[in-house]
Coordinates of N, CA and C in Angstrom, one line a residue:
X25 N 24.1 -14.7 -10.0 CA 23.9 -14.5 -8.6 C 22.5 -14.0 -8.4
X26 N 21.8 -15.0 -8.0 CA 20.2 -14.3 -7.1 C 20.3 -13.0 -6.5
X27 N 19.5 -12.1 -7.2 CA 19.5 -10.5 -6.2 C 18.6 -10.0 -5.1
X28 N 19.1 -9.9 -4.1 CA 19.2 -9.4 -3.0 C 17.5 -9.2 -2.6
X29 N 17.1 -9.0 -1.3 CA 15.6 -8.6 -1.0 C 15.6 -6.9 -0.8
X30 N 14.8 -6.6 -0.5 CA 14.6 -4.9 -0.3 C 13.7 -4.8 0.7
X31 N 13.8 -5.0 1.8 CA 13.1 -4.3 3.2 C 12.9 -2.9 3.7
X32 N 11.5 -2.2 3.3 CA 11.5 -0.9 3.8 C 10.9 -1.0 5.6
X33 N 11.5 -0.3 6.1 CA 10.3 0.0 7.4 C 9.9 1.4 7.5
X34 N 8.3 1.5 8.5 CA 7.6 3.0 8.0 C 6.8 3.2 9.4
X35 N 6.3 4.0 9.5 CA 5.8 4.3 10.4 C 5.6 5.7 11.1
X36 N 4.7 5.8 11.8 CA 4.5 7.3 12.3 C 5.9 7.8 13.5
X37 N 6.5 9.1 13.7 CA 7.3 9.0 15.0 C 6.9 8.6 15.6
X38 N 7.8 7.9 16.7 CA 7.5 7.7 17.9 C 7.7 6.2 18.0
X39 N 7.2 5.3 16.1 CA 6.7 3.9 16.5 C 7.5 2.8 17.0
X40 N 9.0 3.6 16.7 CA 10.1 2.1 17.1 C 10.4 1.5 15.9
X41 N 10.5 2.0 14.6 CA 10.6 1.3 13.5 C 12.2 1.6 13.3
X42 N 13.2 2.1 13.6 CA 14.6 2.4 13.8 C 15.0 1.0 14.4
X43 N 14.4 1.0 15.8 CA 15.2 -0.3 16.9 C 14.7 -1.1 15.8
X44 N 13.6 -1.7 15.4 CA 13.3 -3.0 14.9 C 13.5 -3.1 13.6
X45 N 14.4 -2.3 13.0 CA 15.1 -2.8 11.9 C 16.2 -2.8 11.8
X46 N 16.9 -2.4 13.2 CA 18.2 -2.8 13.5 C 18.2 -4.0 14.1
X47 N 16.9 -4.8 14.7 CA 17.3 -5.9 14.9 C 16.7 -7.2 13.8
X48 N 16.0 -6.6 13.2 CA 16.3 -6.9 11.6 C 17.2 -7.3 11.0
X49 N 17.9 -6.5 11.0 CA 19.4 -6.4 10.0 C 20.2 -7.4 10.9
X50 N 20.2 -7.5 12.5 CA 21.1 -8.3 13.3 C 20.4 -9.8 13.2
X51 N 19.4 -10.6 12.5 CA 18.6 -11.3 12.6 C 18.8 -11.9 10.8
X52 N 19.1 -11.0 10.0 CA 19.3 -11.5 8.6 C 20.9 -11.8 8.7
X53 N 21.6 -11.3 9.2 CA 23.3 -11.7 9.2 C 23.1 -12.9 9.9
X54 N 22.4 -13.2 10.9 CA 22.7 -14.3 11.7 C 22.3 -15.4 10.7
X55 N 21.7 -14.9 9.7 CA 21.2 -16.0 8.9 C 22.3 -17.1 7.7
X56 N 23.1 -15.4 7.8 CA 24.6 -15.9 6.8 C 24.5 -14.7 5.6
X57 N 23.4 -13.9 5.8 CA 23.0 -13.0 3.8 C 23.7 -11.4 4.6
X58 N 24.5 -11.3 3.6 CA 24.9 -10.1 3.6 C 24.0 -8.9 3.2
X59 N 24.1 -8.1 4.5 CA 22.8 -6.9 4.6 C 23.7 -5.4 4.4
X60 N 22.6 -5.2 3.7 CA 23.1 -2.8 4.1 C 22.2 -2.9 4.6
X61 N 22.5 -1.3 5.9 CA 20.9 -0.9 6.5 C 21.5 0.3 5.9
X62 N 20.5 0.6 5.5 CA 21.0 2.7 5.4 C 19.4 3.1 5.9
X63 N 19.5 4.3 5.3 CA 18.0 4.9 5.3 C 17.6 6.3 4.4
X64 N 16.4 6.7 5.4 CA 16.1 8.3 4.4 C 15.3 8.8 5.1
X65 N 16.0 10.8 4.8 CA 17.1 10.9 3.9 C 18.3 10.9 4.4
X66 N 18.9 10.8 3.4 CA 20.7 9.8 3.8 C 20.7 9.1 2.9
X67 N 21.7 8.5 3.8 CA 22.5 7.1 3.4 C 23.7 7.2 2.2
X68 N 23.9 8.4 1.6 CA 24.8 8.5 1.1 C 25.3 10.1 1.7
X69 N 26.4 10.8 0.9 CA 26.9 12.0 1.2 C 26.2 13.0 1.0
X70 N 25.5 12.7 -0.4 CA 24.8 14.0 -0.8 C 23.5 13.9 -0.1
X71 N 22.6 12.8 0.5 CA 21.9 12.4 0.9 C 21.4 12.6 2.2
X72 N 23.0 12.5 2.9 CA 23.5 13.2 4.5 C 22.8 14.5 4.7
X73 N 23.7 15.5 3.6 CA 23.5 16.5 3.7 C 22.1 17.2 3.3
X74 N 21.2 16.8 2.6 CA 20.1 17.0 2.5 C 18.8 16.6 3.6
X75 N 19.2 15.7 4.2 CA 18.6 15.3 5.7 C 18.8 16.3 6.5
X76 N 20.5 16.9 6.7 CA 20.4 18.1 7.9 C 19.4 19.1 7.4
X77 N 19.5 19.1 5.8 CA 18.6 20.7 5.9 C 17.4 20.2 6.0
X78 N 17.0 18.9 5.5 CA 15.0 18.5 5.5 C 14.5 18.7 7.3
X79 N 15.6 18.0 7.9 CA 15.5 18.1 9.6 C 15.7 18.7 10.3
X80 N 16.5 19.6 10.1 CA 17.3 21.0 11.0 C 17.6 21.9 11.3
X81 N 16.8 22.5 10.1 CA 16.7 24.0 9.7 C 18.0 24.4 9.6
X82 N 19.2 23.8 9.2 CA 20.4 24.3 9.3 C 20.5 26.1 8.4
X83 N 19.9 25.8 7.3 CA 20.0 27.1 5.9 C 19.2 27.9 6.8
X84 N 18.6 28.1 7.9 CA 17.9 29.3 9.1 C 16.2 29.9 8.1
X85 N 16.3 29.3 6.8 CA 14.9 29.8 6.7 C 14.2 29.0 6.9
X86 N 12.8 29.0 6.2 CA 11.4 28.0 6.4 C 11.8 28.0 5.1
X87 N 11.0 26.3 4.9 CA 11.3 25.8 3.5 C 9.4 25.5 3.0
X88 N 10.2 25.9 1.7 CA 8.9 25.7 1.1 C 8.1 24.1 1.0
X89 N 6.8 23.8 0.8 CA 6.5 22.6 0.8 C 6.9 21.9 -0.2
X90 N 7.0 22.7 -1.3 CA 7.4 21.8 -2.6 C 9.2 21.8 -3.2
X91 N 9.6 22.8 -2.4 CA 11.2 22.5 -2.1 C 11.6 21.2 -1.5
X92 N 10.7 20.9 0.4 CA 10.9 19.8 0.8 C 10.7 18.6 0.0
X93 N 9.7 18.3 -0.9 CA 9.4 17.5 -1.9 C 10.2 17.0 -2.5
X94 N 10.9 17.9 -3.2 CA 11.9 17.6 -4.5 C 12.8 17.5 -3.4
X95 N 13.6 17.9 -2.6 CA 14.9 17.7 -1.3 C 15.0 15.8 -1.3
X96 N 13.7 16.0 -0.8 CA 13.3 14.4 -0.4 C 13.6 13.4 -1.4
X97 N 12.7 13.4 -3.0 CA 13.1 12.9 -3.8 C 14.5 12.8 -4.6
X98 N 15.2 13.9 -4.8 CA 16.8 13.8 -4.8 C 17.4 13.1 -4.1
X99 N 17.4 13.3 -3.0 CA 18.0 12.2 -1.7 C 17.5 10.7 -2.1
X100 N 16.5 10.5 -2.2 CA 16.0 9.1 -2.5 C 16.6 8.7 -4.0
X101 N 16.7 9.5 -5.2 CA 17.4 8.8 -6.3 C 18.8 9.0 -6.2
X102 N 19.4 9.6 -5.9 CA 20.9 9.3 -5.2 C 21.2 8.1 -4.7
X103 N 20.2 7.6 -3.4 CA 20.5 6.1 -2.7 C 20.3 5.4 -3.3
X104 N 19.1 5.4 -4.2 CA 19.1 4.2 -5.1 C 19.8 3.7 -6.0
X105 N 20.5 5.2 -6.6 CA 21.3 5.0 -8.1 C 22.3 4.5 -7.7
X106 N 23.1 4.8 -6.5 CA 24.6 4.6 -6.3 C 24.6 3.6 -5.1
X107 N 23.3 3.3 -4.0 CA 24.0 2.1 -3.1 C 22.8 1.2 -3.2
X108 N 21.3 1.5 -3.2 CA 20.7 0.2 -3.1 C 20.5 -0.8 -4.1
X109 N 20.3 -0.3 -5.4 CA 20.6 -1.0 -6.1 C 21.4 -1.9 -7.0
X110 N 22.6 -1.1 -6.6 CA 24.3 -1.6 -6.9 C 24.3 -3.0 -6.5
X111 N 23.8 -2.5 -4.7 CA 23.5 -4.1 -3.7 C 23.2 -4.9 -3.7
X112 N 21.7 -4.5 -4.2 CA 20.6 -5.7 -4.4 C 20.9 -7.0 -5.6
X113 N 21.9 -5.8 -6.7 CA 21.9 -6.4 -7.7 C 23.3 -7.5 -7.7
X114 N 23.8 -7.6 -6.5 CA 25.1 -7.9 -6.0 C 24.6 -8.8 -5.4
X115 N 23.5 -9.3 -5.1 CA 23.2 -10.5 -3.9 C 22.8 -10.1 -2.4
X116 N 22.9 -8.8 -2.4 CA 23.1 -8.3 -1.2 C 21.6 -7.2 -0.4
X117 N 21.2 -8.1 0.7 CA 19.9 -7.7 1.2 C 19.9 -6.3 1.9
X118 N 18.9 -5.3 1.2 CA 18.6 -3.9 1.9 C 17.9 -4.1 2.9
X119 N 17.8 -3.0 3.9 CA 16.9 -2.8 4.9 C 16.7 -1.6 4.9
X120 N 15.8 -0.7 4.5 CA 15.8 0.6 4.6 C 15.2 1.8 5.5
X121 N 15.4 2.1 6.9 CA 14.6 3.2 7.4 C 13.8 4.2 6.8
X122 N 12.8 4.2 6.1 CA 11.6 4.8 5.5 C 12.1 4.7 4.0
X123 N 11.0 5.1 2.9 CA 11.3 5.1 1.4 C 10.1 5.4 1.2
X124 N 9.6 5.2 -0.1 CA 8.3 6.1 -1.0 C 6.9 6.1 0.1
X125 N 6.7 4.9 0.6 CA 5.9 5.5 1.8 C 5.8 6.8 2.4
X126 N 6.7 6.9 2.9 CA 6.7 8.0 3.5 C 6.8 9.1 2.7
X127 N 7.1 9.3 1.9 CA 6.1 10.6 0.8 C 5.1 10.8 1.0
X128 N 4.3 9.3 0.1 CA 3.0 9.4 0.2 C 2.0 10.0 1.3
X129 N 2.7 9.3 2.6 CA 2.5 10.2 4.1 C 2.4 10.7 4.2
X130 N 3.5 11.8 4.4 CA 3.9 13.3 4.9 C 3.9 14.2 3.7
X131 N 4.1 13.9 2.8 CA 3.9 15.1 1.5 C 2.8 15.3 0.5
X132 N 2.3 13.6 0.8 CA 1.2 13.7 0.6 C -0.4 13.5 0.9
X133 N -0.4 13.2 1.9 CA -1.9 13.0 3.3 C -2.0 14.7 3.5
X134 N -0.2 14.3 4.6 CA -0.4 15.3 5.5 C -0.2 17.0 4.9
X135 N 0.7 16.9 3.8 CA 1.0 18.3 3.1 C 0.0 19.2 2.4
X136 N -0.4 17.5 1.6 CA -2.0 18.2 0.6 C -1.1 17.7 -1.1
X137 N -0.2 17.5 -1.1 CA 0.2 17.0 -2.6 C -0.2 16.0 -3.3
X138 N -0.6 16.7 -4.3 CA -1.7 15.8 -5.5 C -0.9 14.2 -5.3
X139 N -2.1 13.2 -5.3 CA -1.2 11.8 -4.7 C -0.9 11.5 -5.8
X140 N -1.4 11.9 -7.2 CA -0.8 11.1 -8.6 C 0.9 11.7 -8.6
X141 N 0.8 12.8 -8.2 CA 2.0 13.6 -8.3 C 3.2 13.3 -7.3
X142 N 2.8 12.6 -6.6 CA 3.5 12.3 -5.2 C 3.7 10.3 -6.1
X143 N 3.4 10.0 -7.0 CA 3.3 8.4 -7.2 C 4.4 8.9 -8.6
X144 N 4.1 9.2 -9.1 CA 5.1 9.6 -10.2 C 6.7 10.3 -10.2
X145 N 6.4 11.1 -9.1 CA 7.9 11.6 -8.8 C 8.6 10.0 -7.9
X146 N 8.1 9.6 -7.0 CA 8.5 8.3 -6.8 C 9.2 7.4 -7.5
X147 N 8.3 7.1 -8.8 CA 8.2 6.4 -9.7 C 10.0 6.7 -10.4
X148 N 9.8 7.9 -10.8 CA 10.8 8.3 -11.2 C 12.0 7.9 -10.4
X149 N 12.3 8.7 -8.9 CA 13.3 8.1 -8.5 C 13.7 7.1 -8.0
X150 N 13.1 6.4 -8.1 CA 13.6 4.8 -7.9 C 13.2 4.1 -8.9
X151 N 13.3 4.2 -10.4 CA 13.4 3.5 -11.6 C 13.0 1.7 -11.1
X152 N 11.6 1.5 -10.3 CA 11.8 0.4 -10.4 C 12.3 -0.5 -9.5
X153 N 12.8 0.2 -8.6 CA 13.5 -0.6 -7.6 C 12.0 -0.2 -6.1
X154 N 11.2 -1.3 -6.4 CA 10.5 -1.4 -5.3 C 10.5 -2.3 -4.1
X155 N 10.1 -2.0 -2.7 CA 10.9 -3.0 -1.8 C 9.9 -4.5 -2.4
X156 N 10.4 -5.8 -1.3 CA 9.9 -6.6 -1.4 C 9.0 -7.0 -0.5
X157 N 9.4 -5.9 0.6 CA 8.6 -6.3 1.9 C 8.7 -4.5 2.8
X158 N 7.3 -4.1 3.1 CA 7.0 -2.8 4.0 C 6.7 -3.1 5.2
X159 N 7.6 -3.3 6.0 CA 7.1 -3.2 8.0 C 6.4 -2.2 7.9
X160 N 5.3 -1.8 8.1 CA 4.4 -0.6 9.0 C 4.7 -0.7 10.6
X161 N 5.0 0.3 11.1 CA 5.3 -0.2 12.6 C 3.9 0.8 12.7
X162 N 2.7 0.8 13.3 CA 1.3 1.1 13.4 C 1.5 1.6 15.3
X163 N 1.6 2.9 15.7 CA 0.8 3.4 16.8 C -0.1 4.6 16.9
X164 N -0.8 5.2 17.6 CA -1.5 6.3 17.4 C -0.9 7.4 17.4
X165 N -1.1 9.0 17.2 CA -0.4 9.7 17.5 C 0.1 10.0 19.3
X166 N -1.5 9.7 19.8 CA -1.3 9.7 21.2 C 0.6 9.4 22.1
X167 N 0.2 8.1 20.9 CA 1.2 6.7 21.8 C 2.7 7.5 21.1
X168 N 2.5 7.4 19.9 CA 4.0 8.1 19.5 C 4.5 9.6 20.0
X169 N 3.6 10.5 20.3 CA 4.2 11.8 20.8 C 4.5 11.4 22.4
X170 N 4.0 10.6 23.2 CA 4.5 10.4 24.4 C 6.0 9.7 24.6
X171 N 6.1 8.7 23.4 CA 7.3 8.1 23.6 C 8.7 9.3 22.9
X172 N 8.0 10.0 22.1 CA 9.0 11.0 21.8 C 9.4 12.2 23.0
X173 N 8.0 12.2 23.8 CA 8.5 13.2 25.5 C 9.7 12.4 26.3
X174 N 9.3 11.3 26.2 CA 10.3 10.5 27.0 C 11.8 10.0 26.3
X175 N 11.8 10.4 25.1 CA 13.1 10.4 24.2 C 13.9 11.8 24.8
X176 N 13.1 12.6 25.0 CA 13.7 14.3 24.9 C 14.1 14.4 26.3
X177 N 13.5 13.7 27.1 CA 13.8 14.0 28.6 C 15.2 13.3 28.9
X178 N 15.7 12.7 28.2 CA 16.9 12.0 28.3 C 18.0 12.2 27.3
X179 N 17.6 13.3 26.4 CA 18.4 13.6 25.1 C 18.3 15.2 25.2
X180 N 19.7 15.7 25.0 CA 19.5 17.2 25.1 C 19.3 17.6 23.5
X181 N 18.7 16.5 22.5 CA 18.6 17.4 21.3 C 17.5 18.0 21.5
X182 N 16.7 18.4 20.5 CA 16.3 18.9 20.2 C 15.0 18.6 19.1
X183 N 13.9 18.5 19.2 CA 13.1 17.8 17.9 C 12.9 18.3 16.3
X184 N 13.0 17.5 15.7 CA 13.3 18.0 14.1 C 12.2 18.7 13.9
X185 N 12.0 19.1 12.5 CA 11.3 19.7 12.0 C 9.8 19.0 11.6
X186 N 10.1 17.4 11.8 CA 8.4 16.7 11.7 C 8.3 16.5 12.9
X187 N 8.8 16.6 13.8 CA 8.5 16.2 15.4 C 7.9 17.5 16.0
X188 N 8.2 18.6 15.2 CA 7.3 20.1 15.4 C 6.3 20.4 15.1
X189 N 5.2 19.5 13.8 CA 4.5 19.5 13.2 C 3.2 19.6 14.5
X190 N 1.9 20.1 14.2 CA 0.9 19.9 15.0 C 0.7 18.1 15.1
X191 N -0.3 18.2 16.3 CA -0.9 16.3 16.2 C -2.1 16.7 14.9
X192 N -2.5 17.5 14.4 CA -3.2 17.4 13.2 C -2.4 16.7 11.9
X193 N -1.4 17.3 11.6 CA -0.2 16.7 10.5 C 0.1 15.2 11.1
X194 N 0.2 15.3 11.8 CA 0.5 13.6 12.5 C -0.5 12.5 12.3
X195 N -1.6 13.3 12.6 CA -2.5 12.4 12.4 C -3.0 12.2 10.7
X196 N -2.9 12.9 9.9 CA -3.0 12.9 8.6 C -2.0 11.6 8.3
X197 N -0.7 12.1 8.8 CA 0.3 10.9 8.7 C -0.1 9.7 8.5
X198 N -0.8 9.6 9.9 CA -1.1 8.2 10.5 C -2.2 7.3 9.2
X199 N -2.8 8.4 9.0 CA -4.2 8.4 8.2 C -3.8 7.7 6.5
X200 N -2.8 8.6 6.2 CA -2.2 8.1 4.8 C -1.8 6.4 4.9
X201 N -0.8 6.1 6.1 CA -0.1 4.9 6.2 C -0.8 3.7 6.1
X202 N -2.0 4.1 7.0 CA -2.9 2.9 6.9 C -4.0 2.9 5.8
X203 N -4.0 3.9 4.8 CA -4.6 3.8 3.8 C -3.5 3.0 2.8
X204 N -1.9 2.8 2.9 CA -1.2 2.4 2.0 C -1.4 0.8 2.4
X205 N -1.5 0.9 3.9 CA -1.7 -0.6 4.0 C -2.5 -1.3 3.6
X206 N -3.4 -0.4 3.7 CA -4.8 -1.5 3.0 C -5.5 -1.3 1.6
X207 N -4.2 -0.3 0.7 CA -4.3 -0.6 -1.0 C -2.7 -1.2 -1.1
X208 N -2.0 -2.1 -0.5 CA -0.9 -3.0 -0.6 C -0.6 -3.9 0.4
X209 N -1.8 -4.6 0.9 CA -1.7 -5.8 1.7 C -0.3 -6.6 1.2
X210 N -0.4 -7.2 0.5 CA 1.0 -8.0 0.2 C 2.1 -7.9 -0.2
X211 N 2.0 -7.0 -0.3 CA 3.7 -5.2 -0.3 C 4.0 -5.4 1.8
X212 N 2.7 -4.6 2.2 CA 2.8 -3.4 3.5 C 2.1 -4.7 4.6
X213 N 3.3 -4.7 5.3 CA 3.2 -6.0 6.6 C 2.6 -4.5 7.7
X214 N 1.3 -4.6 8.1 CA 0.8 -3.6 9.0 C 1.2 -4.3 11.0
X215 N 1.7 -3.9 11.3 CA 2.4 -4.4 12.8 C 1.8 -3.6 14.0
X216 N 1.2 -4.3 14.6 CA 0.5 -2.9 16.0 C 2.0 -2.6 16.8
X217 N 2.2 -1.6 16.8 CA 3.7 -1.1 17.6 C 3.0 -1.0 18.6
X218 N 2.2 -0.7 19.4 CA 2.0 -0.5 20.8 C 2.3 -1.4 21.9
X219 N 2.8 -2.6 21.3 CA 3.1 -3.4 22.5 C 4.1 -3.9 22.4
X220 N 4.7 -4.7 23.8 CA 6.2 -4.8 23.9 C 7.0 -5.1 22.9
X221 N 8.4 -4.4 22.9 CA 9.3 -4.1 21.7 C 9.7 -5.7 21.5
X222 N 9.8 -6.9 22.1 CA 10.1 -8.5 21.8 C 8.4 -8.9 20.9
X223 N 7.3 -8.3 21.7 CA 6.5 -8.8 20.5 C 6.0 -8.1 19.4
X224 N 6.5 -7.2 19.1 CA 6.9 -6.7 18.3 C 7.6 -7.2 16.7
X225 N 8.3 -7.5 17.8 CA 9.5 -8.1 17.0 C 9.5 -9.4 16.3
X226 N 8.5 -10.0 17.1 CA 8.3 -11.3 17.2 C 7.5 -11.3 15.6
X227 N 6.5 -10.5 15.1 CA 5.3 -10.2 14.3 C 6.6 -10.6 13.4
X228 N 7.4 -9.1 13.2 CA 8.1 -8.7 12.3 C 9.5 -9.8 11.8
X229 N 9.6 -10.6 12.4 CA 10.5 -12.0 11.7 C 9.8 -12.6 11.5
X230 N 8.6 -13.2 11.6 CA 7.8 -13.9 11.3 C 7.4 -13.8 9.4
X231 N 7.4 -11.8 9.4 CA 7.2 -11.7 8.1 C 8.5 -12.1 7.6
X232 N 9.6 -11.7 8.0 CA 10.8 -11.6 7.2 C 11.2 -13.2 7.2
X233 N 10.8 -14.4 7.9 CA 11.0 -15.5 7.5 C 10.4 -15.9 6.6
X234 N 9.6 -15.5 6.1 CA 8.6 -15.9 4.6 C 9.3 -15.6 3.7
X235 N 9.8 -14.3 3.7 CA 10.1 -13.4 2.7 C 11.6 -14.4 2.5
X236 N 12.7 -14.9 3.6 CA 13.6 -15.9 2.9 C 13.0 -17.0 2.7
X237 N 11.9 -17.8 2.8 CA 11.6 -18.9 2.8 C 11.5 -18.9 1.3

């Protein structure tokens, strides 16, 4: 059995990379290939529960930077050991809401962690299992903290613990991502999110029809 593709999507808050990999995943079934969408962190139990504390402060203290680190990475070799790769190896196409990218990003642009150190614990937890294709959904901080005001005005949650971060950390974010883009052009599909969510979208099958072609 041919094994499965691995679609990560990445992006700064705000960019819409959630919707358009749900309609992703609704765009690969229509094709006939059986898809998982999970994400991170998550996607599995132990994985769940490490998201509430990375996002929620649920344990009521402040977490260290290099606690978050290792949090992150356990969560990520958990999904891999026990669902994405089980899948992939099954015939069965991933779609993932964030993955090693987003380390590189946020723990390491915006945190300050050594990037060899941030490429090697990676390395580690996911033995190898790299995607085949990285949506970047690309907006500014500007554009993404506005569409996050207008998320909150309609939602009585509450914003996590990276949606609290200054626009300084954000923008570091931003800064790492499109440095990934442009040392892995043909890994990291870079997508301008700032314009309508159909053309958008439109970019983003465009990549993923190659990728089955």
């Amino acid at each position: 059995m041919a094994r499965g593709k691995f679609l990560t999507f990445e992006g700064p808050e705000g960019s819409g990379k959630s919707t358009q990999s749900g309609s992703i995943v609704t765009f690969l079934k229509a094709q006939g290939l059986e898809v998982l969408h999970t994400r991170e962190p998550g996607g599995t139990s132990v994985g769940e529960a490490i998201r509430n504390l990375l996002q929620h402060d649920v344990a009521g203290d402040s977490m260290d930077p290099l606690a978050e680190l290792l949090l992150f990475q356990a969560s990520r070799a958990q999904l891999v050991n026990t669902v994405i790769e089980p899948a992939l190896s099954s015939g069965t196409w991933v779609v993932c809401d964030r993955f090693i990218d987003s380390t590189v990003a946020y723990q390491g642009y915006a945190r300050g962690f050594d990037l060899s150190v941030i490429h090697d614990l990676n390395a580690r937890a996911i033995g190898g299992c790299l995607p085949d294709l990285t949506v970047l959904v690309d907006v500014t901080v500007e554009e993404g903290f506005s569409r996050i005001g207008k998320r909150y005005e309609s939602d009585e949650g509450r914003k996590d613990r990276f949606e609290r971060e200054a626009r300084s950390f954000h923008e570091k974010v931003r800064e790492g991502y499109l440095a990934l883009a442009a040392e892995s052009p043909g890994r990291v599909a870079l997508i301008d999110g700032a314009r309508s969510i159909e053309d958008v979208y439109a970019d983003i099958e465009s990549r993923v029809h190659e990728l089955i072609g």
